[in-house]
Short mmCIF file of C-alpha atoms in Angstrom, two decimals:
data_model
loop_
_atom_site.label_atom_id
_atom_site.label_comp_id
_atom_site.label_asym_id
_atom_site.label_seq_id
_atom_site.Cartn_x
_atom_site.Cartn_y
_atom_site.Cartn_z
CA MET B 1 131.51 110.48 117.13
CA ALA B 2 132.39 107.32 119.04
CA GLU B 3 132.40 107.45 122.83
CA ARG B 4 135.82 107.91 124.42
CA ASP B 5 137.42 105.30 126.66
CA GLY B 6 137.85 106.00 130.38
CA PRO B 7 140.81 107.96 131.84
CA GLU B 8 142.72 104.86 133.00
CA ILE B 9 142.53 103.16 129.59
CA ILE B 10 143.53 106.34 127.74
CA GLY B 11 146.33 106.94 130.24
CA ARG B 12 147.83 103.49 129.64
CA ARG B 13 147.48 103.96 125.88
CA VAL B 14 149.32 107.33 125.99
CA GLN B 15 152.12 105.82 128.08
CA GLN B 16 152.54 102.82 125.76
CA LEU B 17 152.61 104.97 122.62
CA ARG B 18 154.99 107.52 124.18
CA THR B 19 157.38 104.79 125.33
CA ALA B 20 157.27 103.05 121.95
CA ARG B 21 158.28 106.32 120.26
CA GLY B 22 161.07 107.04 122.75
CA LEU B 23 159.58 110.33 123.95
CA THR B 24 159.87 111.80 127.44
CA GLN B 25 156.85 113.23 129.24
CA LYS B 26 158.37 116.69 128.74
CA GLN B 27 158.73 116.20 124.99
CA LEU B 28 155.14 114.99 124.75
CA ALA B 29 153.82 117.92 126.83
CA GLU B 30 155.65 120.79 125.09
CA PRO B 31 154.89 123.51 124.35
CA VAL B 32 151.33 123.70 125.74
CA TYR B 33 151.29 121.36 128.75
CA THR B 34 153.60 120.34 131.60
CA PRO B 35 155.32 116.99 132.27
CA ALA B 36 153.34 116.79 135.53
CA TYR B 37 150.08 116.96 133.56
CA ILE B 38 151.22 114.11 131.31
CA SER B 39 152.25 112.07 134.37
CA THR B 40 148.83 112.59 135.97
CA LEU B 41 147.08 111.74 132.70
CA GLU B 42 149.11 108.53 132.23
CA ALA B 43 148.25 107.49 135.78
CA GLY B 44 144.54 107.78 134.90
CA ARG B 45 143.89 110.44 137.53
CA VAL B 46 142.58 113.10 135.14
CA ARG B 47 140.10 113.09 132.27
CA ALA B 48 141.90 114.90 129.47
CA SER B 49 140.01 117.53 127.51
CA GLU B 50 139.53 117.04 123.76
CA PRO B 51 142.08 119.80 122.91
CA ALA B 52 144.64 118.11 125.18
CA LEU B 53 144.08 114.70 123.56
CA ARG B 54 144.29 116.21 120.09
CA HIS B 55 147.61 117.84 121.00
CA ILE B 56 148.96 114.55 122.40
CA ALA B 57 147.70 112.58 119.38
CA GLU B 58 149.49 114.96 117.03
CA ARG B 59 152.75 114.65 119.03
CA LEU B 60 152.41 110.84 118.99
CA GLY B 61 151.60 110.74 115.28
CA VAL B 62 148.26 108.99 115.62
CA ALA B 63 144.66 109.97 114.83
CA TYR B 64 142.63 111.50 117.64
CA GLU B 65 139.97 108.78 117.34
CA GLU B 66 142.57 106.03 117.67
CA LEU B 67 143.98 107.63 120.83
CA ALA B 68 140.54 108.27 122.34
CA THR B 69 138.93 104.90 121.49
CA GLY B 70 141.74 102.49 120.66
CA ARG B 71 140.28 101.88 117.22
CA PRO B 72 142.54 102.07 114.18
CA ALA B 73 142.01 105.23 112.17
CA HIS B 74 139.13 105.03 109.69
CA LEU B 75 138.12 101.56 110.97
CA ALA B 76 134.40 102.36 110.89
CA THR B 77 134.56 103.67 107.32
CA ASP B 78 136.59 100.65 106.22
CA LEU B 79 134.02 98.34 107.84
CA ARG B 80 131.20 100.12 106.02
CA LEU B 81 133.05 99.69 102.73
CA ARG B 82 133.37 95.96 103.34
CA LEU B 83 129.71 95.77 104.40
CA THR B 84 128.70 97.13 100.99
CA ASP B 85 130.99 94.53 99.39
CA ALA B 86 129.13 91.81 101.32
CA GLN B 87 125.81 93.29 100.20
CA ARG B 88 127.01 93.13 96.60
CA THR B 89 128.00 89.48 97.08
CA LEU B 90 124.53 88.67 98.44
CA ALA B 91 122.76 90.68 95.73
CA THR B 92 124.55 88.76 92.99
CA GLY B 93 123.60 85.39 94.39
CA GLU B 94 126.34 84.10 96.70
CA ALA B 95 124.43 83.90 99.99
CA GLU B 96 126.85 81.48 101.70
CA VAL B 97 129.91 83.52 100.71
CA ALA B 98 128.18 86.71 101.84
CA ALA B 99 127.34 85.08 105.21
CA GLU B 100 131.04 84.36 105.78
CA GLN B 101 131.86 88.00 105.01
CA TYR B 102 129.16 89.26 107.37
CA ASP B 103 130.32 86.90 110.16
CA GLY B 104 133.83 88.33 109.97
CA LEU B 105 132.55 91.91 109.89
CA LEU B 106 130.27 91.29 112.88
CA ALA B 107 133.22 89.98 114.89
CA GLU B 108 135.25 93.11 114.06
CA ALA B 109 132.37 95.44 114.86
CA ASP B 110 131.79 93.63 118.17
CA ALA B 111 135.47 93.85 119.07
CA HIS B 112 135.49 97.61 118.59
CA GLY B 113 132.00 98.40 119.89
CA LEU B 114 130.72 99.80 116.58
CA VAL B 115 126.97 99.49 117.14
CA ALA B 116 125.68 100.68 113.75
CA GLU B 117 128.04 98.32 111.95
CA GLN B 118 127.00 95.45 114.25
CA ALA B 119 123.36 96.09 113.29
CA ALA B 120 124.23 96.21 109.58
CA ALA B 121 126.17 92.93 109.74
CA LEU B 122 123.33 91.20 111.63
CA LEU B 123 120.84 92.50 109.05
CA GLY B 124 123.01 91.03 106.30
CA LEU B 125 123.20 87.68 108.09
CA GLY B 126 119.41 87.69 108.35
CA GLU B 127 119.07 88.32 104.60
CA CYS B 128 121.53 85.49 103.89
CA ALA B 129 119.50 83.12 106.07
CA LEU B 130 116.31 84.14 104.25
CA GLU B 131 117.95 83.37 100.91
CA THR B 132 118.96 79.89 102.03
CA GLY B 133 115.62 79.22 103.74
CA ASP B 134 116.88 79.09 107.35
CA LEU B 135 113.92 81.03 108.70
CA GLU B 136 114.58 80.61 112.43
CA THR B 137 118.13 81.93 112.10
CA ALA B 138 116.89 84.76 109.88
CA ARG B 139 114.31 85.87 112.44
CA LYS B 140 116.85 85.80 115.26
CA ARG B 141 119.37 87.85 113.28
CA PHE B 142 116.76 90.47 112.37
CA GLU B 143 115.64 90.72 115.99
CA GLU B 144 119.27 91.15 117.11
CA SER B 145 119.83 93.83 114.46
CA GLU B 146 116.76 95.77 115.57
CA GLY B 147 117.83 95.38 119.20
CA ARG B 148 121.29 96.86 118.51
CA LEU B 149 119.66 99.92 116.93
CA GLY B 150 117.75 100.55 120.17
CA ASP B 151 115.99 103.92 120.05
CA ALA B 152 117.17 104.82 116.53
CA PRO B 153 114.52 106.54 114.34
CA LEU B 154 111.94 104.12 112.93
CA PRO B 155 113.12 104.41 109.28
CA ASN B 156 116.54 103.12 110.40
CA ARG B 157 114.89 100.05 111.96
CA VAL B 158 112.58 99.30 109.02
CA PRO B 159 114.96 96.91 107.15
CA ALA B 160 115.18 94.71 110.26
CA ILE B 161 111.41 94.89 110.89
CA ARG B 162 110.76 94.03 107.25
CA GLY B 163 113.13 91.06 107.57
CA ARG B 164 111.28 89.81 110.65
CA ALA B 165 107.94 90.13 108.86
CA VAL B 166 109.17 88.22 105.80
CA SER B 167 110.60 85.42 107.95
CA HIS B 168 107.24 85.07 109.76
CA TYR B 169 105.40 85.14 106.43
CA LEU B 170 107.56 82.42 104.92
CA ALA B 171 107.03 80.35 108.07
CA GLY B 172 103.28 80.49 107.40
CA GLU B 173 102.43 83.10 110.07
CA LEU B 174 100.53 85.38 107.70
CA ARG B 175 98.51 87.29 110.27
CA TYR B 176 101.54 88.25 112.38
CA ALA B 177 103.53 89.20 109.26
CA CYS B 178 100.71 91.54 108.19
CA TYR B 179 100.57 93.00 111.69
CA LEU B 180 104.30 93.86 111.58
CA PHE B 181 104.04 95.41 108.12
CA GLU B 182 100.82 97.34 108.74
CA SER B 183 101.67 98.67 112.19
CA THR B 184 105.06 99.94 110.94
CA LEU B 185 103.52 101.55 107.84
CA ASP B 186 100.86 103.17 110.00
CA GLU B 187 103.40 104.62 112.41
CA LEU B 188 105.61 105.95 109.59
CA ASN B 189 102.74 107.64 107.78
CA ARG B 190 100.83 108.94 110.81
CA THR B 191 103.95 110.49 112.37
CA GLY B 192 105.10 112.10 109.13
CA MET B 193 108.24 109.97 108.71
CA HIS B 194 107.67 109.50 104.99
CA ASP B 195 111.04 107.93 104.24
CA PRO B 196 110.69 106.65 100.63
CA ASP B 197 113.19 103.81 101.01
CA ALA B 198 111.59 102.54 104.22
CA LEU B 199 108.09 102.76 102.74
CA LEU B 200 109.20 100.98 99.56
CA LEU B 201 110.62 98.06 101.54
CA LEU B 202 107.38 97.70 103.50
CA TYR B 203 104.94 98.05 100.61
CA THR B 204 106.80 95.54 98.43
CA GLY B 205 107.02 93.13 101.37
CA ILE B 206 103.34 93.19 102.31
CA ILE B 207 101.97 92.29 98.86
CA ALA B 208 102.57 88.53 99.17
CA PRO B 209 100.92 88.14 102.63
CA TYR B 210 97.92 90.15 101.43
CA MET B 211 97.56 87.91 98.37
CA ASP B 212 97.73 84.74 100.46
CA MET B 213 95.11 86.10 102.88
CA GLY B 214 92.72 86.91 100.03
CA ALA B 215 93.05 90.68 100.53
CA HIS B 216 93.56 91.38 96.83
CA ALA B 217 92.44 95.01 96.91
CA ARG B 218 94.95 95.84 99.61
CA ALA B 219 97.67 93.98 97.69
CA ALA B 220 96.91 96.00 94.57
CA GLN B 221 96.94 99.26 96.52
CA ALA B 222 100.29 98.38 98.12
CA ALA B 223 101.72 97.60 94.66
CA GLU B 224 100.54 100.99 93.32
CA LEU B 225 102.09 102.83 96.26
CA ALA B 226 105.36 100.90 95.86
CA LEU B 227 105.55 101.79 92.18
CA ALA B 228 104.93 105.45 92.98
CA LEU B 229 107.74 105.42 95.55
CA ALA B 230 110.27 103.44 93.49
CA PRO B 231 113.41 105.48 92.77
CA GLN B 232 114.04 106.23 89.11
CA VAL B 233 117.50 104.86 88.43
CA GLY B 234 118.65 103.41 85.13
CA ASP B 235 120.77 100.54 86.43
CA PRO B 236 121.03 100.36 90.24
CA ALA B 237 123.92 97.88 90.05
CA LEU B 238 126.05 100.34 88.06
CA VAL B 239 125.13 103.25 90.32
CA ALA B 240 125.98 101.24 93.44
CA ARG B 241 129.29 100.13 91.94
CA MET B 242 130.10 103.76 91.12
CA HIS B 243 129.44 104.85 94.71
CA ARG B 244 131.72 102.07 96.03
CA SER B 245 134.51 103.13 93.68
CA VAL B 246 134.12 106.78 94.64
CA ALA B 247 134.24 105.83 98.33
CA ARG B 248 137.54 103.96 97.87
CA THR B 249 139.07 107.04 96.25
CA MET B 250 137.84 109.34 99.00
CA ILE B 251 139.15 107.04 101.74
CA ALA B 252 142.58 107.12 100.11
CA GLU B 253 142.38 110.93 100.12
CA GLY B 254 141.25 111.06 103.75
CA ARG B 255 137.81 112.48 102.91
CA MET B 256 135.93 110.27 105.37
CA ALA B 257 132.62 112.12 105.57
CA GLU B 258 132.21 112.12 101.80
CA ALA B 259 133.25 108.45 101.62
CA ASP B 260 130.64 107.56 104.23
CA ALA B 261 127.96 109.39 102.21
CA SER B 262 128.86 107.42 99.06
CA LEU B 263 128.87 104.15 100.98
CA ALA B 264 125.42 104.90 102.42
CA LYS B 265 124.07 105.42 98.89
CA ALA B 266 125.68 102.20 97.67
CA ALA B 267 124.34 100.24 100.63
CA GLU B 268 120.79 101.48 100.02
CA LEU B 269 120.97 100.58 96.32
CA TYR B 270 122.17 97.07 97.12
CA ARG B 271 119.38 96.70 99.66
CA GLN B 272 116.81 97.66 97.04
CA LEU B 273 118.53 95.53 94.45
CA GLN B 274 118.83 91.95 95.65
CA ILE B 275 119.43 91.88 91.92
CA ARG B 276 118.63 88.38 90.79
CA THR B 277 116.04 87.65 93.45
CA GLU B 278 113.93 90.67 92.54
CA LEU B 279 114.35 90.03 88.82
CA ALA B 280 113.36 86.41 89.34
CA ASN B 281 110.31 87.56 91.28
CA CYS B 282 109.31 89.72 88.31
CA HIS B 283 109.38 86.64 86.05
CA TRP B 284 107.48 84.75 88.76
CA MET B 285 104.70 87.35 88.96
CA ARG B 286 104.52 87.66 85.17
CA GLY B 287 104.14 83.88 84.93
CA TYR B 288 101.37 84.00 87.53
CA LEU B 289 99.51 86.68 85.55
CA TYR B 290 99.86 84.74 82.28
CA ALA B 291 98.50 81.64 84.05
CA GLN B 292 95.51 83.62 85.34
CA ASN B 293 94.82 84.78 81.79
CA GLY B 294 95.02 81.26 80.42
CA GLU B 295 98.27 81.93 78.48
CA LEU B 296 99.81 78.72 79.79
CA ALA B 297 102.75 78.35 77.39
CA ARG B 298 103.97 81.85 78.20
CA ALA B 299 103.34 81.25 81.91
CA GLU B 300 105.45 78.08 81.81
CA GLY B 301 108.32 79.95 80.13
CA GLU B 302 108.31 82.76 82.70
CA LEU B 303 108.09 80.41 85.68
CA ARG B 304 110.91 78.22 84.36
CA GLU B 305 113.02 81.34 83.96
CA ALA B 306 112.27 82.40 87.54
CA GLN B 307 113.03 78.90 88.84
CA ALA B 308 116.37 78.77 87.00
CA MET B 309 117.42 82.19 88.30
CA LEU B 310 116.50 81.36 91.89
CA SER B 311 118.10 77.93 91.71
CA ALA B 312 121.33 79.53 90.48
CA LYS B 313 121.23 81.67 93.64
CA ARG B 314 120.71 78.51 95.72
CA ALA B 315 117.61 80.23 97.16
CA ALA B 316 116.03 76.89 98.05
CA LEU B 317 112.80 78.14 99.64
CA TYR B 318 111.89 80.60 96.89
CA THR B 319 112.82 78.01 94.25
CA SER B 320 110.42 75.53 95.83
CA GLN B 321 107.62 78.09 95.91
CA VAL B 322 108.02 78.87 92.21
CA ALA B 323 108.09 75.13 91.49
CA VAL B 324 104.59 74.78 92.98
CA GLU B 325 103.29 77.52 90.65
CA LEU B 326 105.06 75.87 87.71
CA ALA B 327 103.58 72.46 88.55
CA ASP B 328 100.08 73.97 88.46
CA VAL B 329 100.72 75.31 84.96
CA LEU B 330 102.19 71.96 83.83
CA HIS B 331 99.11 70.14 85.14
CA ARG B 332 96.81 72.53 83.30
CA ARG B 333 98.82 71.90 80.13
CA GLY B 334 98.26 68.16 80.43
CA LYS B 335 101.71 67.36 81.85
CA SER B 336 100.39 65.92 85.13
CA GLU B 337 103.09 63.30 85.54
CA GLU B 338 105.86 65.91 85.26
CA ALA B 339 103.92 68.17 87.64
CA ALA B 340 103.57 65.40 90.26
CA THR B 341 107.30 64.57 90.05
CA LEU B 342 108.19 68.23 90.53
CA LEU B 343 105.85 68.56 93.53
CA HIS B 344 107.23 65.48 95.29
CA GLU B 345 110.76 66.86 94.78
CA VAL B 346 109.99 70.21 96.39
CA LEU B 347 107.86 68.99 99.30
CA GLY B 348 111.10 68.00 101.04
CA ASP B 349 112.08 71.70 101.08
CA LEU B 350 108.72 72.86 102.48
CA SER B 351 107.08 72.32 105.86
CA PRO B 352 104.47 73.83 108.20
CA GLU B 353 107.23 76.10 109.59
CA ARG B 354 108.84 76.83 106.24
CA GLY B 355 106.64 77.77 103.30
CA ALA B 356 103.32 76.52 104.71
CA VAL B 357 101.10 78.12 102.05
CA HIS B 358 103.08 76.69 99.15
CA SER B 359 103.36 73.32 100.90
CA ALA B 360 99.57 73.33 101.10
CA GLY B 361 99.43 74.31 97.44
CA ALA B 362 101.60 71.32 96.56
CA HIS B 363 99.34 68.91 98.48
CA ARG B 364 96.22 70.50 96.94
CA LEU B 365 97.57 70.00 93.42
CA LEU B 366 98.70 66.44 94.18
CA GLY B 367 95.16 65.79 95.42
CA ILE B 368 93.69 67.06 92.15
CA ILE B 369 96.13 64.93 90.13
CA ALA B 370 95.23 61.88 92.28
CA GLU B 371 91.51 62.55 91.70
CA ASP B 372 92.09 62.69 87.95
CA ALA B 373 93.79 59.29 88.25
CA ARG B 374 90.78 57.97 90.26
CA ASP B 375 92.91 57.48 93.38
CA THR B 376 90.32 58.82 95.83
CA GLU B 377 92.17 57.75 98.97
CA ALA B 378 95.39 59.56 98.01
CA ALA B 379 93.43 62.64 96.93
CA GLU B 380 91.64 62.87 100.27
CA GLU B 381 94.91 62.46 102.17
CA HIS B 382 96.51 65.34 100.25
CA TYR B 383 93.46 67.60 100.70
CA VAL B 384 93.37 66.99 104.46
CA ARG B 385 97.08 67.76 104.81
CA ALA B 386 96.64 70.93 102.77
CA LEU B 387 93.65 71.94 104.93
CA SER B 388 95.69 71.57 108.11
CA LEU B 389 98.51 73.72 106.71
CA LEU B 390 96.19 76.48 105.50
CA GLU B 391 94.23 76.65 108.77
CA ARG B 392 97.49 77.09 110.65
CA ALA B 393 98.62 79.86 108.27
CA GLY B 394 95.25 81.64 108.11
CA ALA B 395 95.19 81.73 104.28
CA ALA B 396 91.44 82.37 104.01
CA GLY B 397 91.06 82.54 100.24
CA ASP B 398 92.86 79.25 99.61
CA LEU B 399 90.99 77.55 102.49
CA ALA B 400 87.59 78.24 100.97
CA ASP B 401 88.63 76.73 97.64
CA LEU B 402 90.23 73.68 99.27
CA CYS B 403 87.15 72.98 101.40
CA ARG B 404 85.06 72.99 98.21
CA LEU B 405 87.42 70.43 96.62
CA LEU B 406 87.35 68.23 99.73
CA GLY B 407 83.58 68.56 100.08
CA ASP B 408 83.02 67.57 96.44
CA LEU B 409 85.26 64.53 96.89
CA LEU B 410 83.45 63.42 100.06
CA ARG B 411 80.05 63.91 98.44
CA ARG B 412 81.02 61.83 95.40
CA THR B 413 82.10 58.98 97.70
CA GLY B 414 78.77 59.01 99.56
CA ARG B 415 79.88 60.78 102.79
CA VAL B 416 77.30 63.55 102.72
CA GLU B 417 77.59 64.69 106.38
CA ALA B 418 81.38 64.93 106.14
CA ALA B 419 80.99 66.85 102.87
CA LEU B 420 78.62 69.32 104.53
CA ASP B 421 81.13 69.86 107.34
CA ALA B 422 83.83 70.62 104.77
CA TYR B 423 81.58 73.10 102.94
CA ARG B 424 80.66 74.83 106.21
CA THR B 425 84.35 75.15 107.11
CA GLY B 426 85.00 76.77 103.73
CA LEU B 427 82.11 79.21 104.11
CA GLY B 428 83.44 80.21 107.52
CA HIS B 429 86.75 81.20 105.97
CA ARG B 430 85.40 83.14 103.00
CA THR B 431 86.22 86.84 102.95
CA ALA B 432 84.75 89.63 100.88
CA PRO B 433 87.04 90.82 98.08
CA GLY B 434 89.76 93.13 99.34
CA THR B 435 89.12 92.65 103.04
CA THR B 436 91.17 91.18 105.83
CA THR B 437 90.44 90.47 109.47
CA LEU B 438 93.31 92.74 110.50
CA GLY B 439 91.21 95.88 110.88
CA PRO B 440 91.43 99.21 109.01
CA ALA B 441 94.13 99.62 106.37
CA PRO B 442 97.21 101.59 107.48
CA ALA B 443 97.56 105.30 106.80
CA GLN B 444 98.99 106.23 103.40
CA PRO B 445 101.88 108.53 102.49
CA PRO B 446 101.13 111.87 100.79
CA LEU B 447 102.16 111.12 97.20
#
């Protein structure tokens, strides 16, 4: 229950409501209390007991919570309903519209001191910023959300921690992203807080950083654990919509506790959903697997589907990342000119602070295309830029491969010492399959 206002504030509120209703202090007090008690209360000289405030609220025709806190009746539940509406807007692809909704909800929650709702609105704003590629804003919003939750149980703070980790990952800070994911997973599992939703968010989030760091065994293990934890629901969008509808009915009937329970279920489903983004990511990963297996036509189809879905969501950063994967497939299919055009288009959306690994991938592929065209100078320039980006991000697996490409190029142009330096750099970054420099893997949940 929300914390009550102080005696002076409640006293003024009682006096204003009593006067507005044309009641005397005696009429308000009867039959349980005295006019003198009401006078003392209105003057702020006594802290009324809960039974006394409930009696006064009933006589004034207002809800107890409204009298005790100044908040309109059912405000918190109404805010939670509108928060799930904003989540639905974000999940179906309207990040900018959702951000406007969350901004308004944050202002209301701030005005009425509703801490949990403040944290939820800030979390939503962070997700919106991730979708549009504004990584600095996203990180700040996630940090603020976690800060508002204070000493809340760790599972409650996981969505904000996961958001922070993803924003660092997309900014090219792979090692720190892994640290956030792994330390949180370890604490959840070692302390017995095996919250399936929290674990699912973390295991699905850590796969991409593991892959980029060359820790493929850990990535595969995280994927298996995520699949084992995934809730078995037929169509999460329909289930979430049902819970929202049920909540509206219960609010109308005054069944606030049950409405809150339905809204919590809807909110969790929307969080897991991110409908089109997750579906697009499935096409993305399928395209990647087809490309690895040499099924390039199928890979191109899947990656184009992912790109179209993400572009429709105006998810600029993710769209650019998929475009780099697509360009690689196009190049391998002999469409190098189309691949180069696509890469030059997306490099404007990528930077060392925003998609460093994929920016490096774009420069690497442009270097290969330039080598094929016998433009050695351009190829070397792209390789060097890619090397700088990957060293900053700590993407060990990609670094080793890039150093080989650069070393081969330098050797072919007669610069043997420089080539040896490049090869040595690559060897220094090689990692054994499935390992990472982050230390032991985190504890696992009992499945």
